[in-house]
Tab-separated table of C-alpha atoms and ligand atoms in Angstrom:
chain	number	residue	atom	x	y	z
T	994	MET	CA	271.107	196.762	-138.792
T	995	SER	CA	269.388	194.639	-136.309
T	996	VAL	CA	271.198	192.715	-133.604
T	997	LEU	CA	271.828	189.099	-134.823
T	998	LEU	CA	271.851	187.245	-131.489
T	999	GLY	CA	270.062	188.305	-128.447
T	1000	CYS	CA	270.902	186.033	-125.341
T	1001	ILE	CA	269.475	185.927	-121.891
T	1002	GLY	CA	271.878	184.543	-119.194
T	1003	ASP	CA	270.661	183.180	-115.842
T	1004	ASP	CA	273.773	184.590	-113.971
T	1005	PHE	CA	276.453	187.148	-114.316
T	1006	THR	CA	279.664	185.317	-114.688
T	1007	GLY	CA	278.022	182.678	-117.018
T	1008	SER	CA	276.768	185.417	-119.184
T	1009	THR	CA	280.436	186.658	-119.403
T	1010	ASP	CA	281.512	183.316	-120.327
T	1011	LEU	CA	278.997	183.149	-123.167
T	1012	ALA	CA	279.931	186.678	-124.262
T	1013	GLY	CA	283.588	185.520	-124.331
T	1014	PHE	CA	282.775	182.664	-126.855
T	1015	LEU	CA	280.748	184.967	-129.095
T	1016	VAL	CA	283.715	187.536	-129.168
T	1017	ALA	CA	286.097	184.605	-129.946
T	1018	SER	CA	283.779	183.639	-132.874
T	1019	GLY	CA	284.188	187.176	-134.290
T	1020	MET	CA	280.896	188.763	-133.023
T	1021	ARG	CA	280.948	192.208	-131.322
T	1022	THR	CA	279.349	191.624	-128.111
T	1023	ILE	CA	277.973	193.651	-125.254
T	1024	GLN	CA	276.805	192.428	-121.850
T	1025	LEU	CA	274.118	194.225	-119.884
T	1026	THR	CA	274.028	193.890	-116.099
T	1027	GLY	CA	270.352	193.174	-115.304
T	1028	LEU	CA	267.257	194.156	-117.152
T	1029	PRO	CA	267.778	197.472	-119.211
T	1030	LYS	CA	265.143	200.272	-118.474
T	1031	GLU	CA	265.685	202.106	-121.644
T	1032	LYS	CA	266.788	201.655	-125.236
T	1033	ILE	CA	270.587	201.728	-125.852
T	1034	ASP	CA	272.485	202.335	-129.071
T	1035	LEU	CA	273.459	199.177	-130.412
T	1036	SER	CA	274.770	199.931	-133.821
T	1037	GLY	CA	277.914	198.095	-134.515
T	1038	VAL	CA	276.824	195.304	-132.053
T	1039	ASP	CA	276.264	191.749	-133.299
T	1040	ALA	CA	275.350	190.161	-130.097
T	1041	VAL	CA	273.838	191.216	-126.737
T	1042	VAL	CA	273.768	189.257	-123.556
T	1043	ILE	CA	271.557	190.433	-120.794
T	1044	SER	CA	272.543	188.806	-117.394
T	1045	LEU	CA	269.837	188.060	-115.048
T	1046	LYS	CA	269.780	186.233	-111.612
T	1047	SER	CA	267.118	183.774	-112.820
T	1048	ARG	CA	268.913	180.575	-111.872
T	1049	THR	CA	267.994	180.731	-108.187
T	1050	GLN	CA	265.120	183.173	-108.135
T	1051	GLU	CA	261.608	182.189	-107.338
T	1052	THR	CA	260.426	180.589	-110.493
T	1053	SER	CA	257.682	183.148	-111.167
T	1054	ALA	CA	260.181	185.960	-110.900
T	1055	ALA	CA	262.745	184.182	-113.214
T	1056	VAL	CA	260.053	183.694	-115.833
T	1057	ALA	CA	259.015	187.352	-115.636
T	1058	ASP	CA	262.351	188.720	-115.656
T	1059	SER	CA	263.345	186.396	-118.818
T	1060	LEU	CA	260.258	187.512	-120.435
T	1061	SER	CA	260.992	191.186	-119.889
T	1062	ALA	CA	264.571	190.543	-121.270
T	1063	LEU	CA	263.100	188.929	-124.320
T	1064	ARG	CA	260.694	191.757	-124.917
T	1065	TRP	CA	263.543	194.366	-124.680
T	1066	LEU	CA	265.635	192.103	-127.184
T	1067	GLN	CA	262.743	191.790	-129.472
T	1068	SER	CA	262.649	195.537	-129.852
T	1069	TYR	CA	265.911	195.309	-131.583
T	1070	ASP	CA	264.484	192.613	-133.924
T	1071	CYS	CA	267.140	189.905	-133.199
T	1072	ARG	CA	267.495	187.240	-135.652
T	1073	GLN	CA	267.804	184.464	-133.037
T	1074	TYR	CA	267.507	184.303	-129.262
T	1075	TYR	CA	269.624	182.156	-126.806
T	1076	PHE	CA	268.739	181.289	-123.336
T	1077	LYS	CA	272.064	180.413	-121.592
T	1078	TYR	CA	272.348	178.310	-118.440
T	1079	CYS	CA	275.111	176.443	-116.720
T	1080	SER	CA	276.907	173.606	-118.291
T	1081	THR	CA	276.104	171.561	-115.288
T	1082	PHE	CA	272.381	172.422	-115.954
T	1083	ASP	CA	272.180	174.012	-112.453
T	1084	SER	CA	268.430	174.136	-111.624
T	1085	THR	CA	266.107	173.504	-108.692
T	1086	GLU	CA	263.519	170.709	-109.063
T	1087	LYS	CA	260.976	173.088	-110.083
T	1088	GLY	CA	263.188	174.647	-112.686
T	1089	ASN	CA	263.919	177.245	-113.598
T	1090	ILE	CA	265.241	176.078	-116.852
T	1091	GLY	CA	261.989	174.470	-117.995
T	1092	PRO	CA	259.621	177.108	-117.087
T	1093	VAL	CA	261.722	179.766	-118.429
T	1094	ALA	CA	262.262	177.898	-121.794
T	1095	ASP	CA	258.546	177.238	-121.927
T	1096	ALA	CA	257.723	180.791	-121.381
T	1097	LEU	CA	260.265	182.066	-123.998
T	1098	LEU	CA	258.957	179.545	-126.631
T	1099	ASP	CA	255.438	180.708	-126.064
T	1100	ALA	CA	256.287	184.350	-126.234
T	1101	LEU	CA	258.174	183.627	-129.603
T	1102	LYS	CA	255.229	181.539	-130.896
T	1103	GLU	CA	257.712	178.615	-131.392
T	1104	GLY	CA	256.934	174.929	-130.801
T	1105	PHE	CA	260.431	173.496	-130.604
T	1106	THR	CA	263.989	174.084	-129.339
T	1107	ILE	CA	267.077	172.313	-127.985
T	1108	ALA	CA	268.768	171.785	-124.763
T	1109	CYS	CA	272.610	171.586	-125.125
T	1110	PRO	CA	274.547	172.402	-121.918
T	1111	SER	CA	277.730	170.640	-123.042
T	1112	LEU	CA	281.021	172.176	-122.847
T	1113	PRO	CA	283.685	169.490	-123.737
T	1114	VAL	CA	286.684	171.848	-123.132
T	1115	ASN	CA	285.703	172.119	-119.615
T	1116	GLY	CA	284.938	168.330	-119.296
T	1117	ARG	CA	281.075	168.761	-119.625
T	1118	THR	CA	279.714	166.178	-122.048
T	1119	VAL	CA	276.359	164.577	-122.846
T	1120	TYR	CA	275.932	161.016	-123.887
T	1121	ASN	CA	272.536	159.325	-124.240
T	1122	GLY	CA	271.022	162.251	-122.473
T	1123	TYR	CA	273.182	161.707	-119.450
T	1124	LEU	CA	275.542	164.647	-118.437
T	1125	PHE	CA	279.084	163.993	-117.397
T	1126	VAL	CA	281.483	166.258	-115.528
T	1127	ASN	CA	285.109	165.277	-116.336
T	1128	GLY	CA	283.894	161.595	-117.132
T	1129	VAL	CA	281.768	161.449	-113.951
T	1130	LEU	CA	277.981	161.449	-113.848
T	1131	LEU	CA	276.637	164.652	-112.825
T	1132	ASN	CA	274.986	163.211	-109.703
T	1133	GLU	CA	278.278	161.816	-108.604
T	1134	SER	CA	280.447	164.975	-109.432
T	1135	GLY	CA	279.851	166.844	-106.337
T	1136	MET	CA	276.950	168.771	-107.974
T	1137	GLN	CA	274.563	166.612	-105.918
T	1138	HIS	CA	275.615	168.470	-102.896
T	1139	HIS	CA	275.095	172.106	-104.268
T	1140	PRO	CA	273.536	174.207	-101.689
T	1141	LEU	CA	271.062	175.934	-103.924
T	1142	THR	CA	270.770	173.634	-107.089
T	1143	PRO	CA	271.514	170.144	-106.174
T	1144	MET	CA	271.776	168.009	-109.204
T	1145	LYS	CA	270.622	164.423	-108.191
T	1146	ASP	CA	269.835	162.994	-111.561
T	1147	ALA	CA	272.184	163.088	-114.559
T	1148	ASN	CA	269.591	162.100	-117.207
T	1149	LEU	CA	268.619	165.404	-118.756
T	1150	VAL	CA	265.748	164.106	-120.557
T	1151	ARG	CA	264.208	163.134	-117.295
T	1152	VAL	CA	265.300	166.290	-115.583
T	1153	LEU	CA	264.074	168.684	-118.150
T	1154	GLY	CA	260.895	166.513	-118.553
T	1155	ARG	CA	259.973	167.168	-114.796
T	1156	GLN	CA	260.477	171.021	-115.432
T	1157	THR	CA	258.375	171.458	-118.361
T	1158	ARG	CA	254.941	170.972	-119.859
T	1159	GLY	CA	256.444	169.656	-123.171
T	1160	LYS	CA	257.773	166.430	-124.163
T	1161	VAL	CA	261.429	165.849	-124.275
T	1162	GLY	CA	263.500	163.749	-126.809
T	1163	LEU	CA	266.959	163.120	-127.506
T	1164	VAL	CA	269.359	163.658	-130.668
T	1165	ASP	CA	271.756	160.825	-129.897
T	1166	GLN	CA	275.472	160.717	-130.508
T	1167	ALA	CA	275.123	158.400	-133.543
T	1168	THR	CA	273.164	161.208	-135.074
T	1169	VAL	CA	275.268	163.905	-134.046
T	1170	SER	CA	278.443	162.342	-135.300
T	1171	MET	CA	276.791	162.364	-138.806
T	1172	GLY	CA	276.989	166.173	-138.890
T	1173	ALA	CA	274.672	169.171	-139.163
T	1174	GLU	CA	272.361	167.721	-141.915
T	1175	ALA	CA	271.616	164.556	-139.907
T	1176	ILE	CA	271.024	166.624	-136.783
T	1177	ARG	CA	268.649	168.906	-138.649
T	1178	LYS	CA	266.638	166.054	-139.879
T	1179	ARG	CA	266.156	164.669	-136.386
T	1180	TYR	CA	265.138	167.931	-135.134
T	1181	ALA	CA	262.474	168.020	-137.721
T	1182	GLU	CA	261.259	164.512	-136.678
T	1183	LEU	CA	261.235	165.392	-133.104
T	1184	ALA	CA	259.427	168.630	-133.556
T	1185	GLU	CA	256.314	166.778	-134.746
T	1186	SER	CA	255.736	165.525	-131.304
T	1187	HIS	CA	258.280	167.026	-128.793
T	1188	ARG	CA	258.988	170.542	-127.506
T	1189	TYR	CA	262.562	169.851	-126.649
T	1190	ALA	CA	265.563	167.787	-127.717
T	1191	VAL	CA	268.514	167.173	-125.394
T	1192	VAL	CA	271.497	166.921	-127.759
T	1193	ASP	CA	274.439	164.547	-127.118
T	1194	THR	CA	277.849	166.242	-127.373
T	1195	LEU	CA	281.079	164.483	-126.889
T	1196	PHE	CA	283.489	166.831	-128.698
T	1197	THR	CA	284.014	170.624	-129.628
T	1198	LYS	CA	283.388	169.522	-133.081
T	1199	ASP	CA	280.019	168.377	-132.253
T	1200	LEU	CA	278.998	171.671	-130.929
T	1201	ILE	CA	280.038	173.374	-134.206
T	1202	GLU	CA	277.876	170.782	-136.134
T	1203	ILE	CA	274.922	171.404	-133.704
T	1204	GLY	CA	275.293	175.144	-134.069
T	1205	HIS	CA	275.239	174.857	-137.796
T	1206	ALA	CA	272.217	172.522	-137.632
T	1207	SER	CA	270.264	174.971	-135.433
T	1208	ALA	CA	270.390	178.068	-137.705
T	1209	GLU	CA	266.613	177.947	-138.193
T	1210	LEU	CA	265.670	177.574	-134.687
T	1211	LYS	CA	264.323	181.009	-133.292
T	1212	LEU	CA	265.185	180.040	-129.750
T	1213	LEU	CA	268.340	178.054	-128.605
T	1214	THR	CA	268.889	176.961	-125.044
T	1215	GLY	CA	272.238	175.702	-123.705
T	1216	GLY	CA	275.582	176.507	-122.159
T	1217	SER	CA	278.238	178.945	-123.508
T	1218	GLY	CA	279.719	176.164	-125.829
T	1219	LEU	CA	276.512	176.194	-128.151
T	1220	ALA	CA	277.609	179.683	-129.281
T	1221	ILE	CA	280.752	178.588	-131.197
T	1222	GLY	CA	278.974	177.587	-134.443
T	1223	LEU	CA	276.460	180.421	-134.660
T	1224	ALA	CA	278.658	183.088	-136.285
T	1225	ASP	CA	279.020	180.885	-139.306
T	1226	ASN	CA	275.351	180.747	-139.906
T	1227	PHE	CA	275.146	184.554	-139.841
T	1228	GLU	CA	277.947	184.730	-142.156
T	1229	LYS	CA	276.506	182.180	-144.698
T	1230	LYS	CA	273.239	184.318	-144.810
T	1231	GLY	CA	275.281	187.321	-145.552
T	1232	LEU	CA	274.242	189.097	-142.448
T	1233	PHE	CA	277.566	189.540	-140.952
T	1234	ALA	CA	281.440	189.279	-141.802
T	1235	LYS	CA	283.666	187.981	-139.102
T	1236	GLY	CA	285.887	190.841	-138.087
T	1237	PRO	CA	289.434	190.479	-136.585
T	1238	ASN	CA	288.726	193.265	-134.215
T	1239	ALA	CA	285.557	191.952	-132.397
T	1240	ALA	CA	287.466	192.085	-129.115
T	1241	GLN	CA	289.067	195.533	-129.658
T	1242	LEU	CA	288.318	198.083	-126.750
T	1243	ASP	CA	289.410	201.627	-126.596
T	1244	ARG	CA	292.612	202.744	-125.001
T	1245	VAL	CA	291.915	204.304	-121.563
T	1246	GLU	CA	294.323	206.702	-119.750
T	1247	GLY	CA	294.469	206.695	-116.050
T	1248	ASP	CA	295.462	204.732	-113.011
T	1249	ALA	CA	294.742	201.024	-112.166
T	1250	LEU	CA	293.597	199.621	-108.942
T	1251	ILE	CA	293.184	196.040	-107.760
T	1252	LEU	CA	290.371	195.221	-105.468
T	1253	SER	CA	290.266	191.740	-104.110
T	1254	GLY	CA	287.372	190.292	-101.877
T	1255	SER	CA	287.576	186.719	-103.081
T	1256	CYS	CA	289.008	184.367	-100.421
T	1257	SER	CA	289.243	181.317	-102.776
T	1258	SER	CA	292.525	179.398	-102.872
T	1259	ALA	CA	293.413	180.705	-106.450
T	1260	THR	CA	292.837	184.444	-105.266
T	1261	LEU	CA	294.883	183.883	-102.028
T	1262	GLU	CA	297.905	182.827	-104.298
T	1263	GLN	CA	297.390	185.666	-106.707
T	1264	VAL	CA	297.198	188.228	-103.848
T	1265	ALA	CA	300.363	186.913	-102.287
T	1266	VAL	CA	302.352	186.978	-105.713
T	1267	PHE	CA	301.102	190.548	-106.435
T	1268	LYS	CA	301.722	191.658	-102.863
T	1269	ALA	CA	305.433	190.752	-102.936
T	1270	GLY	CA	306.169	193.295	-105.516
T	1271	HIS	CA	303.681	196.033	-105.004
T	1272	PRO	CA	302.045	198.286	-102.321
T	1273	ALA	CA	299.020	196.587	-100.958
T	1274	LEU	CA	296.542	197.426	-98.018
T	1275	GLN	CA	294.486	194.836	-96.237
T	1276	LEU	CA	290.874	195.518	-95.124
T	1277	ASP	CA	289.960	193.951	-91.832
T	1278	PRO	CA	286.247	193.264	-91.463
T	1279	LEU	CA	286.419	193.438	-87.698
T	1280	ALA	CA	288.229	196.831	-87.648
T	1281	LEU	CA	285.780	198.156	-90.452
T	1282	HIS	CA	282.966	196.990	-88.182
T	1283	ARG	CA	284.473	198.690	-84.866
T	1284	GLY	CA	285.121	201.926	-87.159
T	1285	SER	CA	288.923	201.679	-86.506
T	1286	GLN	CA	289.499	201.247	-90.238
T	1287	THR	CA	287.589	203.862	-92.238
T	1288	LEU	CA	287.161	204.931	-95.946
T	1289	ASP	CA	289.075	208.193	-95.096
T	1290	GLN	CA	291.998	206.200	-93.940
T	1291	VAL	CA	291.955	203.796	-96.875
T	1292	MET	CA	291.774	206.706	-99.378
T	1293	HIS	CA	294.609	208.615	-97.573
T	1294	TRP	CA	296.732	205.424	-97.936
T	1295	PHE	CA	295.829	205.360	-101.660
T	1296	GLU	CA	296.777	208.947	-102.343
T	1297	THR	CA	300.165	208.759	-100.543
T	1298	HIS	CA	301.057	205.472	-102.338
T	1299	ARG	CA	299.569	206.121	-105.614
T	1300	HIS	CA	302.854	207.350	-107.220
T	1301	ARG	CA	304.231	203.877	-106.528
T	1302	GLY	CA	301.240	202.114	-108.139
T	1303	PRO	CA	299.522	200.102	-109.358
T	1304	LEU	CA	298.030	199.481	-105.756
T	1305	MET	CA	296.156	196.539	-104.382
T	1306	ILE	CA	293.484	196.777	-101.648
T	1307	TYR	CA	292.290	193.257	-100.492
T	1308	ALA	CA	290.219	191.627	-97.758
T	1309	THR	CA	291.353	188.216	-99.069
T	1310	ASP	CA	292.288	186.156	-96.119
T	1311	ARG	CA	292.804	182.268	-95.062
T	1312	PRO	CA	289.761	180.387	-94.137
T	1313	GLU	CA	290.650	180.213	-90.255
T	1314	THR	CA	290.799	183.874	-90.261
T	1315	ILE	CA	287.551	184.256	-92.231
T	1316	ARG	CA	285.732	181.764	-89.916
T	1317	ARG	CA	286.827	183.654	-86.762
T	1318	CYS	CA	285.459	186.910	-88.282
T	1319	GLN	CA	282.229	185.252	-89.451
T	1320	GLU	CA	281.684	183.799	-85.951
T	1321	GLU	CA	281.979	187.231	-84.512
T	1322	LEU	CA	280.000	189.206	-87.123
T	1323	GLY	CA	277.936	186.555	-88.755
T	1324	ILE	CA	278.433	185.248	-92.336
T	1325	GLU	CA	276.308	187.740	-94.025
T	1326	GLN	CA	277.318	190.809	-92.060
T	1327	ALA	CA	280.868	189.994	-92.549
T	1328	GLY	CA	280.400	189.795	-96.285
T	1329	THR	CA	278.299	192.799	-96.489
T	1330	ILE	CA	280.740	195.119	-94.491
T	1331	VAL	CA	283.504	194.034	-96.861
T	1332	GLU	CA	281.477	194.373	-100.048
T	1333	ARG	CA	280.107	197.886	-98.988
T	1334	MET	CA	283.520	199.146	-98.333
T	1335	PHE	CA	284.909	197.923	-101.675
T	1336	ALA	CA	281.847	199.739	-103.305
T	1337	GLU	CA	282.833	202.785	-101.478
T	1338	ILE	CA	286.591	202.509	-102.351
T	1339	ALA	CA	285.682	201.971	-105.956
T	1340	ARG	CA	283.487	205.111	-106.121
T	1341	ALA	CA	286.044	207.309	-104.389
T	1342	ALA	CA	288.914	205.865	-106.539
T	1343	SER	CA	286.923	206.682	-109.631
T	1344	THR	CA	286.515	210.241	-108.687
T	1345	LEU	CA	290.249	210.347	-107.963
T	1346	GLY	CA	290.908	209.318	-111.654
T	1347	VAL	CA	291.105	205.425	-111.372
T	1348	THR	CA	290.071	204.297	-114.815
T	1349	ARG	CA	291.097	200.656	-114.689
T	1350	PHE	CA	289.589	198.229	-112.067
T	1351	ILE	CA	290.702	194.674	-111.513
T	1352	VAL	CA	288.252	193.039	-109.151
T	1353	ALA	CA	288.571	189.494	-107.729
T	1354	GLY	CA	285.340	187.847	-106.411
T	1355	GLY	CA	282.049	187.387	-108.030
T	1356	GLU	CA	280.037	189.132	-105.276
T	1357	THR	CA	282.752	191.766	-104.888
T	1358	SER	CA	282.539	192.470	-108.667
T	1359	GLY	CA	278.805	192.780	-108.373
T	1360	ALA	CA	279.228	195.395	-105.667
T	1361	VAL	CA	281.770	197.417	-107.532
T	1362	VAL	CA	279.928	197.248	-110.821
T	1363	GLN	CA	276.806	198.495	-109.009
T	1364	ALA	CA	278.740	201.284	-107.152
T	1365	LEU	CA	280.255	202.481	-110.340
T	1366	GLY	CA	276.720	202.782	-111.943
T	1367	ILE	CA	277.744	200.421	-114.795
T	1368	LYS	CA	274.904	199.063	-116.887
T	1369	ALA	CA	276.653	197.705	-119.868
T	1370	ILE	CA	280.060	196.277	-120.767
T	1371	LYS	CA	281.729	195.575	-124.079
T	1372	ILE	CA	283.612	192.259	-124.153
T	1373	GLY	CA	287.317	192.269	-124.881
T	1374	PRO	CA	290.176	189.805	-125.149
T	1375	PRO	CA	290.588	187.066	-122.539
T	1376	ILE	CA	292.952	187.443	-119.692
T	1377	ALA	CA	292.311	183.907	-118.527
T	1378	PRO	CA	289.617	181.555	-119.751
T	1379	GLY	CA	286.316	182.916	-118.808
T	1380	VAL	CA	287.734	186.353	-117.603
T	1381	PRO	CA	287.854	188.991	-120.410
T	1382	VAL	CA	288.905	192.505	-120.234
T	1383	THR	CA	285.725	194.558	-120.533
T	1384	GLN	CA	284.995	198.232	-121.237
T	1385	ALA	CA	282.076	200.026	-119.469
T	1386	LEU	CA	279.870	201.676	-121.806
T	1387	GLY	CA	278.772	205.168	-120.718
T	1388	ASP	CA	279.995	208.618	-120.483
T	1389	ARG	CA	283.412	207.950	-118.888
T	1390	PRO	CA	286.022	205.543	-120.271
T	1391	LEU	CA	286.457	202.639	-117.914
T	1392	LEU	CA	288.228	199.071	-118.151
T	1393	LEU	CA	287.326	196.317	-115.946
T	1394	ALA	CA	288.506	192.816	-115.307
T	1395	LEU	CA	285.940	191.008	-113.029
T	1396	LYS	CA	287.349	187.581	-111.902
T	1397	SER	CA	285.160	185.148	-109.992
T	1398	GLY	CA	286.787	182.833	-107.350
T	1399	ASN	CA	289.050	180.195	-108.811
T	1400	PHE	CA	289.691	181.705	-112.203
T	1401	GLY	CA	293.148	182.662	-113.392
T	1402	ASP	CA	296.781	181.671	-112.827
T	1403	ARG	CA	299.025	182.835	-110.041
T	1404	ASP	CA	300.030	185.896	-111.863
T	1405	PHE	CA	296.609	186.816	-112.948
T	1406	PHE	CA	296.824	190.548	-111.732
T	1407	ALA	CA	300.037	191.302	-113.626
T	1408	LYS	CA	298.721	189.781	-116.660
T	1409	ALA	CA	295.514	191.731	-116.364
T	1410	LEU	CA	297.545	195.077	-115.898
T	1411	VAL	CA	299.383	194.317	-119.135
T	1412	MET	CA	296.451	193.513	-121.132
T	1413	MET	CA	294.529	196.570	-119.805
T	1414	ARG	CA	297.342	199.009	-120.808
O	2051	ADP	P1	284.394	184.422	-104.859
O	2051	ADP	O1	284.148	184.609	-106.225
O	2051	ADP	O2	285.793	183.848	-104.586
O	2051	ADP	O3	283.272	183.505	-104.294
O	2051	ADP	P2	282.941	186.683	-103.720
O	2051	ADP	O4	283.338	188.070	-103.724
O	2051	ADP	O5	281.860	186.079	-104.618
O	2051	ADP	O6	284.370	185.710	-104.149
O	2051	ADP	O7	282.735	186.162	-102.164
O	2051	ADP	C1	283.532	186.452	-101.062
O	2051	ADP	C2	282.760	186.960	-99.987
O	2051	ADP	O8	283.731	187.030	-98.807
O	2051	ADP	C3	282.269	188.398	-100.209
O	2051	ADP	O9	281.071	188.653	-99.591
O	2051	ADP	C4	283.356	189.177	-99.507
O	2051	ADP	O10	282.823	190.481	-98.833
O	2051	ADP	C5	283.625	188.167	-98.281
O	2051	ADP	N1	284.902	188.456	-97.596
O	2051	ADP	C6	286.058	188.807	-98.307
O	2051	ADP	N2	287.162	188.963	-97.393
O	2051	ADP	C7	286.629	188.615	-96.161
O	2051	ADP	C8	287.123	188.511	-94.886
O	2051	ADP	N3	288.474	188.817	-94.559
O	2051	ADP	N4	286.431	188.124	-93.868
O	2051	ADP	C9	284.995	187.796	-94.042
O	2051	ADP	N5	284.325	187.860	-95.346
O	2051	ADP	C10	285.211	188.277	-96.151
């Protein structure tokens, strides 16, 4: 059976978020980290999410990578394709949302799609084409100061209009509130003369109607919330039956290890809470740089303490300490030294039989996933919103929880350990 939904995400954690929504709607979902080089056995998989770094790449590279991802997905004959971007429409003035969507439409020989970033559960709504974050216009929400993708205009019809060759229209809230049939009719009208329709969304129920109305669009573009009505469409067509076990992962024997490289305020608290009851070792970037803290020492500590595990190794520290370290080593070098050490620790620990990794930090997670050679993960149940348990697909059974910065409650690590048992 072919894959039902082929998704292309413009960053890693956003892709995991989408995969989480798909699993919650009953679809068995895997996420691929970067462009896959060869074919993978996708039997028993309903949805695939390929996570790229196309949000902030040079536009031509973002388009090229997205088209490669599409071609790979097309080789599995997906019923529908989905370009996932951020619910705050994060993009530079040049794109990359418009250029990537244009290229995907062309490649699929399609003339029309929607742009639906909204995620009401997280306070992202669209009204008359204006994007709000917790009731505040996007360009007043703080996003106007984003270092890479400053959003200075909340009107998505205008923003997308500047990024694309096509004409951008609007499906307004009055239409959306009438339900799927009315939305579908409006799509048909707009498709005569427009390439895109920004779709107003105030409530989660709107997303379900929009999802139902979009059953026949070959390409969808939006945030993760647009996914929630799609499983119903495939079910109605008899292509799929929602299973209760979409999020089920294998049981994995072996030790767990927590690696924390995030310095966000949520992680600081989570580390403090866990450290109070478990053995923990702190990495010191300056000592790593001087060579007075080494991989051998860290792994010696690991082996002598592992009987008292689960253990935590962390670099997480307070902003003033980080600043001092960055002044001495430079921001980039400080980050790289720590990430490289976490990568080496993960590799060494895996050789010593650690099979469950809980990693805090987006960049830190990327370094660990790469070090462990992980190309694909199956998405399991959520530990916290946006942070599912995942299982690496490959020869060796491995469970992972990858948490970026501010996600999770203060007892996140303990919760993750329980859920990964
Ligand atoms: P988050 O998801 O919270 O942004 P990341 O892992 O993406 O976390 O980023 C944190 C960055 O800070 C990483 O590059 C990490 O190596 C670096 N880092 C962690 N601890 C320290 C430290 N004590 N001093 C300097 N840099 C650090």
